[in-house]
Amino acid sequence: MVLAGAGSGKTRVLTTRLAHLVHHGRISPSRVLAVTFTNRAAGEMRSRVGQLLGRDPAGLWIGTFHSICARLLRREAPRVGFTSQFTIYDEVDRLALIKRLLERGGYVPRAFPPRQIQSIISAAKNRMVPAEELAAAAEDRITRVAADIYHEMTRALLAANAMDFDDLLLHPLTLFSEHRDRLQHYQHRFDAILVDEFQDTNRAQYLLVRHLGGGHGNVCVVGDDDQSIYSWRGADVRNMLDFKADFPSVKLVRLEENYRSTQVILDAANGVIAENRQRLGKTLFTSRPGGEMVDIIAAADERDEAEWIAREMRERSATDLYAFHDMAILYRTNAQSRALEEALRRVSIPYRVVGAASFYQRREVKDLIAYLRLVVNPADDEAFMRAVQVPKRGIGLASLTALQSAATQWSKSLLETAAIADRIIDLRPLAKQRLVDFADLCQRFRTGLADTTPAAILERVIETIDYESHLAREGFEGMERLENVRELVAATGEWSEEMDPDELGFPLERFLAGAALTSAAEQVAGDAEGVSLMTVHTAKGLEWPIVFVSGLEDGLFPLRRALESEEDTEEERRLAYVSITRARDRVYLIWSRTRRRGGQLMPGLPSRFIDAVPQEVVRERRTSGVFGGDLFRRKPKPTPWTVFEEPEPELESQDTPRFVKGERVRHRRFGSGTIAGVSGTGRDLKATVSFDDEEVGTKQLLVVYAGLERDWDSA
């Protein structure tokens, strides 16, 4: 296990080890499994290994956990109840399925928000908790409903020959537990296993590594517990500790020399992360002594903050000759980008937003992908529901409801049922014919599937349904969407040129699997030569000479809800550590005295993470919009005899809530409800909430500790 600090070259360690194993003839590339967390990282790893070897590492299994598991399941799907043509549901598809199951069960979306249900189910899958176990352990009604939907969703996915992202990890584990011969096959299939970003593994991913490496123990994992920032999607930093227990002979190697940042930047980062208790421990150092001081900037509000950043970028570009693509602005939440984008546009600084909406999530792209999914997997009901309505065919919701009822009654997919729609009594004759015609159309698209390229099938679909005319009727916006359609055609063509001929499956099904596994974090919108704007989560693994970290106020960074537990607070501190260590030459930490959030102007205090930066490496400044008052709240370092009074909670957080009667709110445990009344002031402010869940009823809560959030979904 290589414990590799930020900027210590951990990816190079992994790729060099891989190339060494292959170059010295010890292991064939086809018997090596290398896993990382993004498609981009996997591509870079393959490229680096190829450069080190002087040839393409043909046969090497390299990719994300999800792509590797999808590849394995194409071979093994029948053993877990699917065909090899299974569809992969992305987050949008899964959410649509959950909404449909909630409606079928008679659950009110306001009381049981689909996104919250999805989150509960996904968290359970990541912990490998089945629906029955989730139901048995449920302490509130929303979890019980989630368990019910989880059970129904499992059946619906199997009927649709589809898997969601979580299933891609769970089904191989089911395979290994129920078919020991297949586990032994894959244990012998790979002579070496290498895992990058090991601190980001969830329980299922960890078990996959343990299963596959259990035969020979030739496993090399590289990670940094101080950069574990994905607990919200199941990542568990404790896996690094479990690895030492499951492989007792493990050798631990610490990489503490940073090849990226100045010592000043590392001193700042070390000061912040040192306050975490749950860490294996290391201290970064570098051969780049000194460096520019860490600038801590106080701004008046988010607009003042954004305008100051834009001016400073102009100054650094003119004075120090940094290009704009050498700079990045990092923030805790995506909503912060609006003010920053407006400020950059006003002074004509080019920029790009990384982690924008995924190309494959755009409406017109998903429309056409739905057709392609139906071609590969006729049992895909979610794809059917989208495709049958685009373009409009005169098939209304009443007709589709009747179709769904018949499909359920006959235990058939929607496409199969559409093909025999003339037998459905509740349908008008015209609707029957249109459904039959649509089923026939999909069948014709399947002609020559095995030998036709994805691009050819896509072009046939676009031409046959006259999709370009459909978009043209939307005016200017439709013409912009048409550009994305052409980009999709180009993407399918490029994929055909680069595809691996040795992989199993039709070309189209392999293309769709790759498209489904492309994450939004790998999408970029804007000028490639401009300033990069992104969340800290998205910035992990990247670096720039100059980094601006905006919004460093308590309640925003760290988020208020993260302060409710030590584990969550430590993860926020790891995020701060990641943000600082993205910088090579200079870092700015910026906070605002006020910030508009949720339509309200909130007071702000500098983040506790600013307090943790050693004073000797800090230069404190303020924008021209800030007048008077203390800029910072530097606390004296605690000594054994120092006793601090507990700060007023409402003053500690810029997120201190202000609620009014009739407002919709959400509680982490009790779900959604309506404010029935408020009383008291300051830390004694109480809210009487009438919750939608009848079993919860009406409760009076002390606002400062209740963790209430505005329920925008129900507003």
PDB file of N, CA and C in Angstrom, residues 47-130:
ATOM      1  N   SER A  47      -1.876   5.450 -21.695  1.00  0.00           N
ATOM      2  CA  SER A  47      -0.934   6.190 -22.538  1.00  0.00           C
ATOM      3  C   SER A  47       0.465   6.201 -21.921  1.00  0.00           C
ATOM      4  N   ARG A  48       0.531   6.448 -20.608  1.00  0.00           N
ATOM      5  CA  ARG A  48       1.835   6.495 -19.932  1.00  0.00           C
ATOM      6  C   ARG A  48       2.530   5.138 -19.971  1.00  0.00           C
ATOM      7  N   VAL A  49       1.759   4.078 -19.728  1.00  0.00           N
ATOM      8  CA  VAL A  49       2.348   2.730 -19.770  1.00  0.00           C
ATOM      9  C   VAL A  49       2.869   2.443 -21.172  1.00  0.00           C
ATOM     10  N   GLY A  50       2.100   2.844 -22.198  1.00  0.00           N
ATOM     11  CA  GLY A  50       2.534   2.646 -23.581  1.00  0.00           C
ATOM     12  C   GLY A  50       3.833   3.371 -23.876  1.00  0.00           C
ATOM     13  N   GLN A  51       3.966   4.604 -23.356  1.00  0.00           N
ATOM     14  CA  GLN A  51       5.197   5.369 -23.573  1.00  0.00           C
ATOM     15  C   GLN A  51       6.388   4.712 -22.885  1.00  0.00           C
ATOM     16  N   LEU A  52       6.171   4.212 -21.675  1.00  0.00           N
ATOM     17  CA  LEU A  52       7.261   3.564 -20.944  1.00  0.00           C
ATOM     18  C   LEU A  52       7.699   2.262 -21.615  1.00  0.00           C
ATOM     19  N   LEU A  53       6.738   1.533 -22.174  1.00  0.00           N
ATOM     20  CA  LEU A  53       7.049   0.256 -22.829  1.00  0.00           C
ATOM     21  C   LEU A  53       7.529   0.437 -24.259  1.00  0.00           C
ATOM     22  N   GLY A  54       7.161   1.582 -24.861  1.00  0.00           N
ATOM     23  CA  GLY A  54       7.491   1.794 -26.264  1.00  0.00           C
ATOM     24  C   GLY A  54       6.548   1.075 -27.201  1.00  0.00           C
ATOM     25  N   ARG A  55       5.417   0.616 -26.669  1.00  0.00           N
ATOM     26  CA  ARG A  55       4.418  -0.072 -27.502  1.00  0.00           C
ATOM     27  C   ARG A  55       3.076  -0.042 -26.776  1.00  0.00           C
ATOM     28  N   ASP A  56       2.013  -0.305 -27.509  1.00  0.00           N
ATOM     29  CA  ASP A  56       0.690  -0.330 -26.911  1.00  0.00           C
ATOM     30  C   ASP A  56       0.554  -1.586 -26.041  1.00  0.00           C
ATOM     31  N   PRO A  57       0.111  -1.432 -24.774  1.00  0.00           N
ATOM     32  CA  PRO A  57      -0.034  -2.611 -23.900  1.00  0.00           C
ATOM     33  C   PRO A  57      -1.300  -3.391 -24.247  1.00  0.00           C
ATOM     34  N   ALA A  58      -1.313  -4.035 -25.405  1.00  0.00           N
ATOM     35  CA  ALA A  58      -2.494  -4.744 -25.900  1.00  0.00           C
ATOM     36  C   ALA A  58      -2.935  -5.819 -24.917  1.00  0.00           C
ATOM     37  N   GLY A  59      -4.243  -5.886 -24.706  1.00  0.00           N
ATOM     38  CA  GLY A  59      -4.809  -6.903 -23.825  1.00  0.00           C
ATOM     39  C   GLY A  59      -4.935  -6.476 -22.384  1.00  0.00           C
ATOM     40  N   LEU A  60      -4.322  -5.353 -22.011  1.00  0.00           N
ATOM     41  CA  LEU A  60      -4.367  -4.863 -20.629  1.00  0.00           C
ATOM     42  C   LEU A  60      -5.800  -4.505 -20.240  1.00  0.00           C
ATOM     43  N   TRP A  61      -6.252  -5.019 -19.098  1.00  0.00           N
ATOM     44  CA  TRP A  61      -7.564  -4.637 -18.562  1.00  0.00           C
ATOM     45  C   TRP A  61      -7.352  -3.388 -17.722  1.00  0.00           C
ATOM     46  N   ILE A  62      -7.762  -2.245 -18.231  1.00  0.00           N
ATOM     47  CA  ILE A  62      -7.572  -0.990 -17.515  1.00  0.00           C
ATOM     48  C   ILE A  62      -8.832  -0.146 -17.665  1.00  0.00           C
ATOM     49  N   GLY A  63      -9.282   0.436 -16.578  1.00  0.00           N
ATOM     50  CA  GLY A  63     -10.491   1.247 -16.637  1.00  0.00           C
ATOM     51  C   GLY A  63     -11.011   1.556 -15.250  1.00  0.00           C
ATOM     52  N   THR A  64     -12.199   2.129 -15.191  1.00  0.00           N
ATOM     53  CA  THR A  64     -12.838   2.402 -13.915  1.00  0.00           C
ATOM     54  C   THR A  64     -13.426   1.102 -13.362  1.00  0.00           C
ATOM     55  N   PHE A  65     -13.754   1.105 -12.087  1.00  0.00           N
ATOM     56  CA  PHE A  65     -14.413  -0.066 -11.504  1.00  0.00           C
ATOM     57  C   PHE A  65     -15.669  -0.416 -12.297  1.00  0.00           C
ATOM     58  N   HIS A  66     -16.447   0.617 -12.639  1.00  0.00           N
ATOM     59  CA  HIS A  66     -17.707   0.362 -13.330  1.00  0.00           C
ATOM     60  C   HIS A  66     -17.475  -0.200 -14.738  1.00  0.00           C
ATOM     61  N   SER A  67     -16.506   0.338 -15.458  1.00  0.00           N
ATOM     62  CA  SER A  67     -16.274  -0.155 -16.818  1.00  0.00           C
ATOM     63  C   SER A  67     -15.683  -1.563 -16.802  1.00  0.00           C
ATOM     64  N   ILE A  68     -14.805  -1.835 -15.847  1.00  0.00           N
ATOM     65  CA  ILE A  68     -14.244  -3.183 -15.722  1.00  0.00           C
ATOM     66  C   ILE A  68     -15.344  -4.187 -15.392  1.00  0.00           C
ATOM     67  N   CYS A  69     -16.222  -3.812 -14.459  1.00  0.00           N
ATOM     68  CA  CYS A  69     -17.311  -4.719 -14.079  1.00  0.00           C
ATOM     69  C   CYS A  69     -18.296  -4.906 -15.231  1.00  0.00           C
ATOM     70  N   ALA A  70     -18.563  -3.841 -15.988  1.00  0.00           N
ATOM     71  CA  ALA A  70     -19.455  -3.971 -17.143  1.00  0.00           C
ATOM     72  C   ALA A  70     -18.850  -4.940 -18.160  1.00  0.00           C
ATOM     73  N   ARG A  71     -17.540  -4.858 -18.352  1.00  0.00           N
ATOM     74  CA  ARG A  71     -16.848  -5.751 -19.286  1.00  0.00           C
ATOM     75  C   ARG A  71     -16.940  -7.200 -18.802  1.00  0.00           C
ATOM     76  N   LEU A  72     -16.756  -7.395 -17.504  1.00  0.00           N
ATOM     77  CA  LEU A  72     -16.837  -8.742 -16.938  1.00  0.00           C
ATOM     78  C   LEU A  72     -18.260  -9.294 -17.068  1.00  0.00           C
ATOM     79  N   LEU A  73     -19.253  -8.422 -16.813  1.00  0.00           N
ATOM     80  CA  LEU A  73     -20.644  -8.883 -16.839  1.00  0.00           C
ATOM     81  C   LEU A  73     -21.130  -9.195 -18.256  1.00  0.00           C
ATOM     82  N   ARG A  74     -20.532  -8.596 -19.280  1.00  0.00           N
ATOM     83  CA  ARG A  74     -20.911  -8.973 -20.648  1.00  0.00           C
ATOM     84  C   ARG A  74     -20.654 -10.467 -20.865  1.00  0.00           C
ATOM     85  N   ARG A  75     -19.642 -10.987 -20.179  1.00  0.00           N
ATOM     86  CA  ARG A  75     -19.311 -12.402 -20.296  1.00  0.00           C
ATOM     87  C   ARG A  75     -20.163 -13.265 -19.368  1.00  0.00           C
ATOM     88  N   GLU A  76     -20.533 -12.704 -18.216  1.00  0.00           N
ATOM     89  CA  GLU A  76     -21.127 -13.525 -17.158  1.00  0.00           C
ATOM     90  C   GLU A  76     -22.594 -13.219 -16.873  1.00  0.00           C
ATOM     91  N   ALA A  77     -23.198 -12.277 -17.596  1.00  0.00           N
ATOM     92  CA  ALA A  77     -24.558 -11.819 -17.274  1.00  0.00           C
ATOM     93  C   ALA A  77     -25.580 -12.945 -17.116  1.00  0.00           C
ATOM     94  N   PRO A  78     -25.592 -13.963 -17.978  1.00  0.00           N
ATOM     95  CA  PRO A  78     -26.607 -15.023 -17.825  1.00  0.00           C
ATOM     96  C   PRO A  78     -26.566 -15.710 -16.463  1.00  0.00           C
ATOM     97  N   ARG A  79     -25.398 -15.739 -15.831  1.00  0.00           N
ATOM     98  CA  ARG A  79     -25.288 -16.409 -14.530  1.00  0.00           C
ATOM     99  C   ARG A  79     -25.940 -15.602 -13.403  1.00  0.00           C
ATOM    100  N   VAL A  80     -26.220 -14.307 -13.645  1.00  0.00           N
ATOM    101  CA  VAL A  80     -26.903 -13.498 -12.630  1.00  0.00           C
ATOM    102  C   VAL A  80     -28.282 -13.048 -13.119  1.00  0.00           C
ATOM    103  N   GLY A  81     -28.802 -13.722 -14.156  1.00  0.00           N
ATOM    104  CA  GLY A  81     -30.175 -13.502 -14.563  1.00  0.00           C
ATOM    105  C   GLY A  81     -30.403 -12.506 -15.675  1.00  0.00           C
ATOM    106  N   PHE A  82     -29.346 -12.042 -16.344  1.00  0.00           N
ATOM    107  CA  PHE A  82     -29.472 -11.055 -17.416  1.00  0.00           C
ATOM    108  C   PHE A  82     -28.934 -11.646 -18.727  1.00  0.00           C
ATOM    109  N   THR A  83     -29.162 -10.926 -19.823  1.00  0.00           N
ATOM    110  CA  THR A  83     -28.496 -11.286 -21.068  1.00  0.00           C
ATOM    111  C   THR A  83     -27.309 -10.347 -21.244  1.00  0.00           C
ATOM    112  N   SER A  84     -26.417 -10.691 -22.149  1.00  0.00           N
ATOM    113  CA  SER A  84     -25.218  -9.869 -22.341  1.00  0.00           C
ATOM    114  C   SER A  84     -25.533  -8.535 -23.011  1.00  0.00           C
ATOM    115  N   GLN A  85     -26.772  -8.366 -23.497  1.00  0.00           N
ATOM    116  CA  GLN A  85     -27.179  -7.090 -24.113  1.00  0.00           C
ATOM    117  C   GLN A  85     -27.834  -6.156 -23.098  1.00  0.00           C
ATOM    118  N   PHE A  86     -27.545  -6.335 -21.802  1.00  0.00           N
ATOM    119  CA  PHE A  86     -28.200  -5.508 -20.789  1.00  0.00           C
ATOM    120  C   PHE A  86     -27.894  -4.018 -21.003  1.00  0.00           C
ATOM    121  N   THR A  87     -28.839  -3.191 -20.583  1.00  0.00           N
ATOM    122  CA  THR A  87     -28.697  -1.735 -20.645  1.00  0.00           C
ATOM    123  C   THR A  87     -28.147  -1.218 -19.322  1.00  0.00           C
ATOM    124  N   ILE A  88     -27.350  -0.148 -19.378  1.00  0.00           N
ATOM    125  CA  ILE A  88     -26.875   0.512 -18.154  1.00  0.00           C
ATOM    126  C   ILE A  88     -27.699   1.784 -17.956  1.00  0.00           C
ATOM    127  N   TYR A  89     -28.435   1.858 -16.856  1.00  0.00           N
ATOM    128  CA  TYR A  89     -29.233   3.044 -16.537  1.00  0.00           C
ATOM    129  C   TYR A  89     -28.344   4.085 -15.861  1.00  0.00           C
ATOM    130  N   ASP A  90     -28.354   5.308 -16.396  1.00  0.00           N
ATOM    131  CA  ASP A  90     -27.639   6.391 -15.720  1.00  0.00           C
ATOM    132  C   ASP A  90     -28.536   6.977 -14.633  1.00  0.00           C
ATOM    133  N   GLU A  91     -28.077   8.054 -13.994  1.00  0.00           N
ATOM    134  CA  GLU A  91     -28.828   8.623 -12.871  1.00  0.00           C
ATOM    135  C   GLU A  91     -30.201   9.122 -13.304  1.00  0.00           C
ATOM    136  N   VAL A  92     -30.295   9.702 -14.497  1.00  0.00           N
ATOM    137  CA  VAL A  92     -31.577  10.212 -14.989  1.00  0.00           C
ATOM    138  C   VAL A  92     -32.551   9.063 -15.223  1.00  0.00           C
ATOM    139  N   ASP A  93     -32.077   7.982 -15.822  1.00  0.00           N
ATOM    140  CA  ASP A  93     -32.926   6.815 -16.071  1.00  0.00           C
ATOM    141  C   ASP A  93     -33.416   6.209 -14.756  1.00  0.00           C
ATOM    142  N   ARG A  94     -32.504   6.103 -13.795  1.00  0.00           N
ATOM    143  CA  ARG A  94     -32.874   5.499 -12.514  1.00  0.00           C
ATOM    144  C   ARG A  94     -33.905   6.362 -11.795  1.00  0.00           C
ATOM    145  N   LEU A  95     -33.716   7.678 -11.855  1.00  0.00           N
ATOM    146  CA  LEU A  95     -34.665   8.574 -11.202  1.00  0.00           C
ATOM    147  C   LEU A  95     -36.043   8.473 -11.854  1.00  0.00           C
ATOM    148  N   ALA A  96     -36.071   8.358 -13.181  1.00  0.00           N
ATOM    149  CA  ALA A  96     -37.351   8.218 -13.888  1.00  0.00           C
ATOM    150  C   ALA A  96     -38.052   6.925 -13.469  1.00  0.00           C
ATOM    151  N   LEU A  97     -37.290   5.854 -13.319  1.00  0.00           N
ATOM    152  CA  LEU A  97     -37.861   4.583 -12.885  1.00  0.00           C
ATOM    153  C   LEU A  97     -38.423   4.704 -11.471  1.00  0.00           C
ATOM    154  N   ILE A  98     -37.682   5.355 -10.586  1.00  0.00           N
ATOM    155  CA  ILE A  98     -38.143   5.520  -9.201  1.00  0.00           C
ATOM    156  C   ILE A  98     -39.427   6.341  -9.154  1.00  0.00           C
ATOM    157  N   LYS A  99     -39.493   7.412  -9.961  1.00  0.00           N
ATOM    158  CA  LYS A  99     -40.719   8.216 -10.011  1.00  0.00           C
ATOM    159  C   LYS A  99     -41.901   7.367 -10.460  1.00  0.00           C
ATOM    160  N   ARG A 100     -41.692   6.530 -11.452  1.00  0.00           N
ATOM    161  CA  ARG A 100     -42.757   5.677 -11.974  1.00  0.00           C
ATOM    162  C   ARG A 100     -43.210   4.663 -10.914  1.00  0.00           C
ATOM    163  N   LEU A 101     -42.259   4.109 -10.171  1.00  0.00           N
ATOM    164  CA  LEU A 101     -42.608   3.135  -9.132  1.00  0.00           C
ATOM    165  C   LEU A 101     -43.321   3.810  -7.963  1.00  0.00           C
ATOM    166  N   LEU A 102     -42.935   5.044  -7.643  1.00  0.00           N
ATOM    167  CA  LEU A 102     -43.625   5.786  -6.584  1.00  0.00           C
ATOM    168  C   LEU A 102     -45.076   6.058  -6.976  1.00  0.00           C
ATOM    169  N   GLU A 103     -45.271   6.455  -8.241  1.00  0.00           N
ATOM    170  CA  GLU A 103     -46.629   6.705  -8.723  1.00  0.00           C
ATOM    171  C   GLU A 103     -47.458   5.419  -8.679  1.00  0.00           C
ATOM    172  N   ARG A 104     -46.850   4.321  -9.106  1.00  0.00           N
ATOM    173  CA  ARG A 104     -47.565   3.045  -9.114  1.00  0.00           C
ATOM    174  C   ARG A 104     -47.940   2.630  -7.696  1.00  0.00           C
ATOM    175  N   GLY A 105     -47.095   2.946  -6.729  1.00  0.00           N
ATOM    176  CA  GLY A 105     -47.372   2.581  -5.342  1.00  0.00           C
ATOM    177  C   GLY A 105     -48.287   3.551  -4.624  1.00  0.00           C
ATOM    178  N   GLY A 106     -48.674   4.647  -5.319  1.00  0.00           N
ATOM    179  CA  GLY A 106     -49.576   5.616  -4.712  1.00  0.00           C
ATOM    180  C   GLY A 106     -48.902   6.546  -3.714  1.00  0.00           C
ATOM    181  N   TYR A 107     -47.572   6.690  -3.809  1.00  0.00           N
ATOM    182  CA  TYR A 107     -46.845   7.571  -2.895  1.00  0.00           C
ATOM    183  C   TYR A 107     -46.805   8.996  -3.446  1.00  0.00           C
ATOM    184  N   VAL A 108     -47.012   9.982  -2.566  1.00  0.00           N
ATOM    185  CA  VAL A 108     -47.029  11.386  -2.974  1.00  0.00           C
ATOM    186  C   VAL A 108     -45.592  11.901  -3.066  1.00  0.00           C
ATOM    187  N   PRO A 109     -45.176  12.438  -4.231  1.00  0.00           N
ATOM    188  CA  PRO A 109     -43.795  12.909  -4.388  1.00  0.00           C
ATOM    189  C   PRO A 109     -43.389  13.958  -3.360  1.00  0.00           C
ATOM    190  N   ARG A 110     -44.348  14.790  -2.920  1.00  0.00           N
ATOM    191  CA  ARG A 110     -44.006  15.828  -1.944  1.00  0.00           C
ATOM    192  C   ARG A 110     -43.558  15.199  -0.625  1.00  0.00           C
ATOM    193  N   ALA A 111     -44.226  14.135  -0.229  1.00  0.00           N
ATOM    194  CA  ALA A 111     -43.878  13.471   1.033  1.00  0.00           C
ATOM    195  C   ALA A 111     -42.665  12.558   0.881  1.00  0.00           C
ATOM    196  N   PHE A 112     -42.482  12.021  -0.322  1.00  0.00           N
ATOM    197  CA  PHE A 112     -41.383  11.082  -0.568  1.00  0.00           C
ATOM    198  C   PHE A 112     -40.627  11.511  -1.822  1.00  0.00           C
ATOM    199  N   PRO A 113     -39.763  12.544  -1.698  1.00  0.00           N
ATOM    200  CA  PRO A 113     -39.044  13.080  -2.869  1.00  0.00           C
ATOM    201  C   PRO A 113     -38.237  11.988  -3.573  1.00  0.00           C
ATOM    202  N   PRO A 114     -38.412  11.828  -4.890  1.00  0.00           N
ATOM    203  CA  PRO A 114     -37.701  10.768  -5.616  1.00  0.00           C
ATOM    204  C   PRO A 114     -36.188  10.811  -5.440  1.00  0.00           C
ATOM    205  N   ARG A 115     -35.609  12.013  -5.410  1.00  0.00           N
ATOM    206  CA  ARG A 115     -34.152  12.097  -5.263  1.00  0.00           C
ATOM    207  C   ARG A 115     -33.705  11.579  -3.897  1.00  0.00           C
ATOM    208  N   GLN A 116     -34.500  11.846  -2.862  1.00  0.00           N
ATOM    209  CA  GLN A 116     -34.150  11.347  -1.535  1.00  0.00           C
ATOM    210  C   GLN A 116     -34.278   9.830  -1.485  1.00  0.00           C
ATOM    211  N   ILE A 117     -35.325   9.299  -2.119  1.00  0.00           N
ATOM    212  CA  ILE A 117     -35.490   7.847  -2.199  1.00  0.00           C
ATOM    213  C   ILE A 117     -34.308   7.226  -2.934  1.00  0.00           C
ATOM    214  N   GLN A 118     -33.910   7.856  -4.049  1.00  0.00           N
ATOM    215  CA  GLN A 118     -32.774   7.360  -4.827  1.00  0.00           C
ATOM    216  C   GLN A 118     -31.510   7.345  -3.988  1.00  0.00           C
ATOM    217  N   SER A 119     -31.295   8.409  -3.205  1.00  0.00           N
ATOM    218  CA  SER A 119     -30.098   8.509  -2.379  1.00  0.00           C
ATOM    219  C   SER A 119     -30.055   7.407  -1.326  1.00  0.00           C
ATOM    220  N   ILE A 120     -31.196   7.124  -0.693  1.00  0.00           N
ATOM    221  CA  ILE A 120     -31.255   6.076   0.334  1.00  0.00           C
ATOM    222  C   ILE A 120     -30.949   4.712  -0.279  1.00  0.00           C
ATOM    223  N   ILE A 121     -31.536   4.456  -1.446  1.00  0.00           N
ATOM    224  CA  ILE A 121     -31.317   3.157  -2.112  1.00  0.00           C
ATOM    225  C   ILE A 121     -29.861   2.998  -2.527  1.00  0.00           C
ATOM    226  N   SER A 122     -29.292   4.050  -3.117  1.00  0.00           N
ATOM    227  CA  SER A 122     -27.903   3.977  -3.574  1.00  0.00           C
ATOM    228  C   SER A 122     -26.954   3.757  -2.402  1.00  0.00           C
ATOM    229  N   ALA A 123     -27.205   4.469  -1.288  1.00  0.00           N
ATOM    230  CA  ALA A 123     -26.350   4.303  -0.107  1.00  0.00           C
ATOM    231  C   ALA A 123     -26.433   2.872   0.411  1.00  0.00           C
ATOM    232  N   ALA A 124     -27.636   2.292   0.381  1.00  0.00           N
ATOM    233  CA  ALA A 124     -27.796   0.908   0.834  1.00  0.00           C
ATOM    234  C   ALA A 124     -27.035  -0.050  -0.077  1.00  0.00           C
ATOM    235  N   LYS A 125     -27.128   0.162  -1.386  1.00  0.00           N
ATOM    236  CA  LYS A 125     -26.409  -0.709  -2.322  1.00  0.00           C
ATOM    237  C   LYS A 125     -24.903  -0.595  -2.128  1.00  0.00           C
ATOM    238  N   ASN A 126     -24.423   0.627  -1.910  1.00  0.00           N
ATOM    239  CA  ASN A 126     -22.987   0.809  -1.725  1.00  0.00           C
ATOM    240  C   ASN A 126     -22.485   0.100  -0.463  1.00  0.00           C
ATOM    241  N   ARG A 127     -23.387  -0.020   0.532  1.00  0.00           N
ATOM    242  CA  ARG A 127     -23.026  -0.733   1.760  1.00  0.00           C
ATOM    243  C   ARG A 127     -23.378  -2.214   1.664  1.00  0.00           C
ATOM    244  N   MET A 128     -23.888  -2.624   0.474  1.00  0.00           N
ATOM    245  CA  MET A 128     -24.282  -4.005   0.212  1.00  0.00           C
ATOM    246  C   MET A 128     -25.408  -4.454   1.143  1.00  0.00           C
ATOM    247  N   VAL A 129     -26.351  -3.543   1.375  1.00  0.00           N
ATOM    248  CA  VAL A 129     -27.521  -3.846   2.202  1.00  0.00           C
ATOM    249  C   VAL A 129     -28.700  -4.146   1.278  1.00  0.00           C
ATOM    250  N   PRO A 130     -29.258  -5.366   1.281  1.00  0.00           N
ATOM    251  CA  PRO A 130     -30.402  -5.676   0.424  1.00  0.00           C
ATOM    252  C   PRO A 130     -31.667  -4.987   0.916  1.00  0.00           C
TER     253      PRO A 130
END
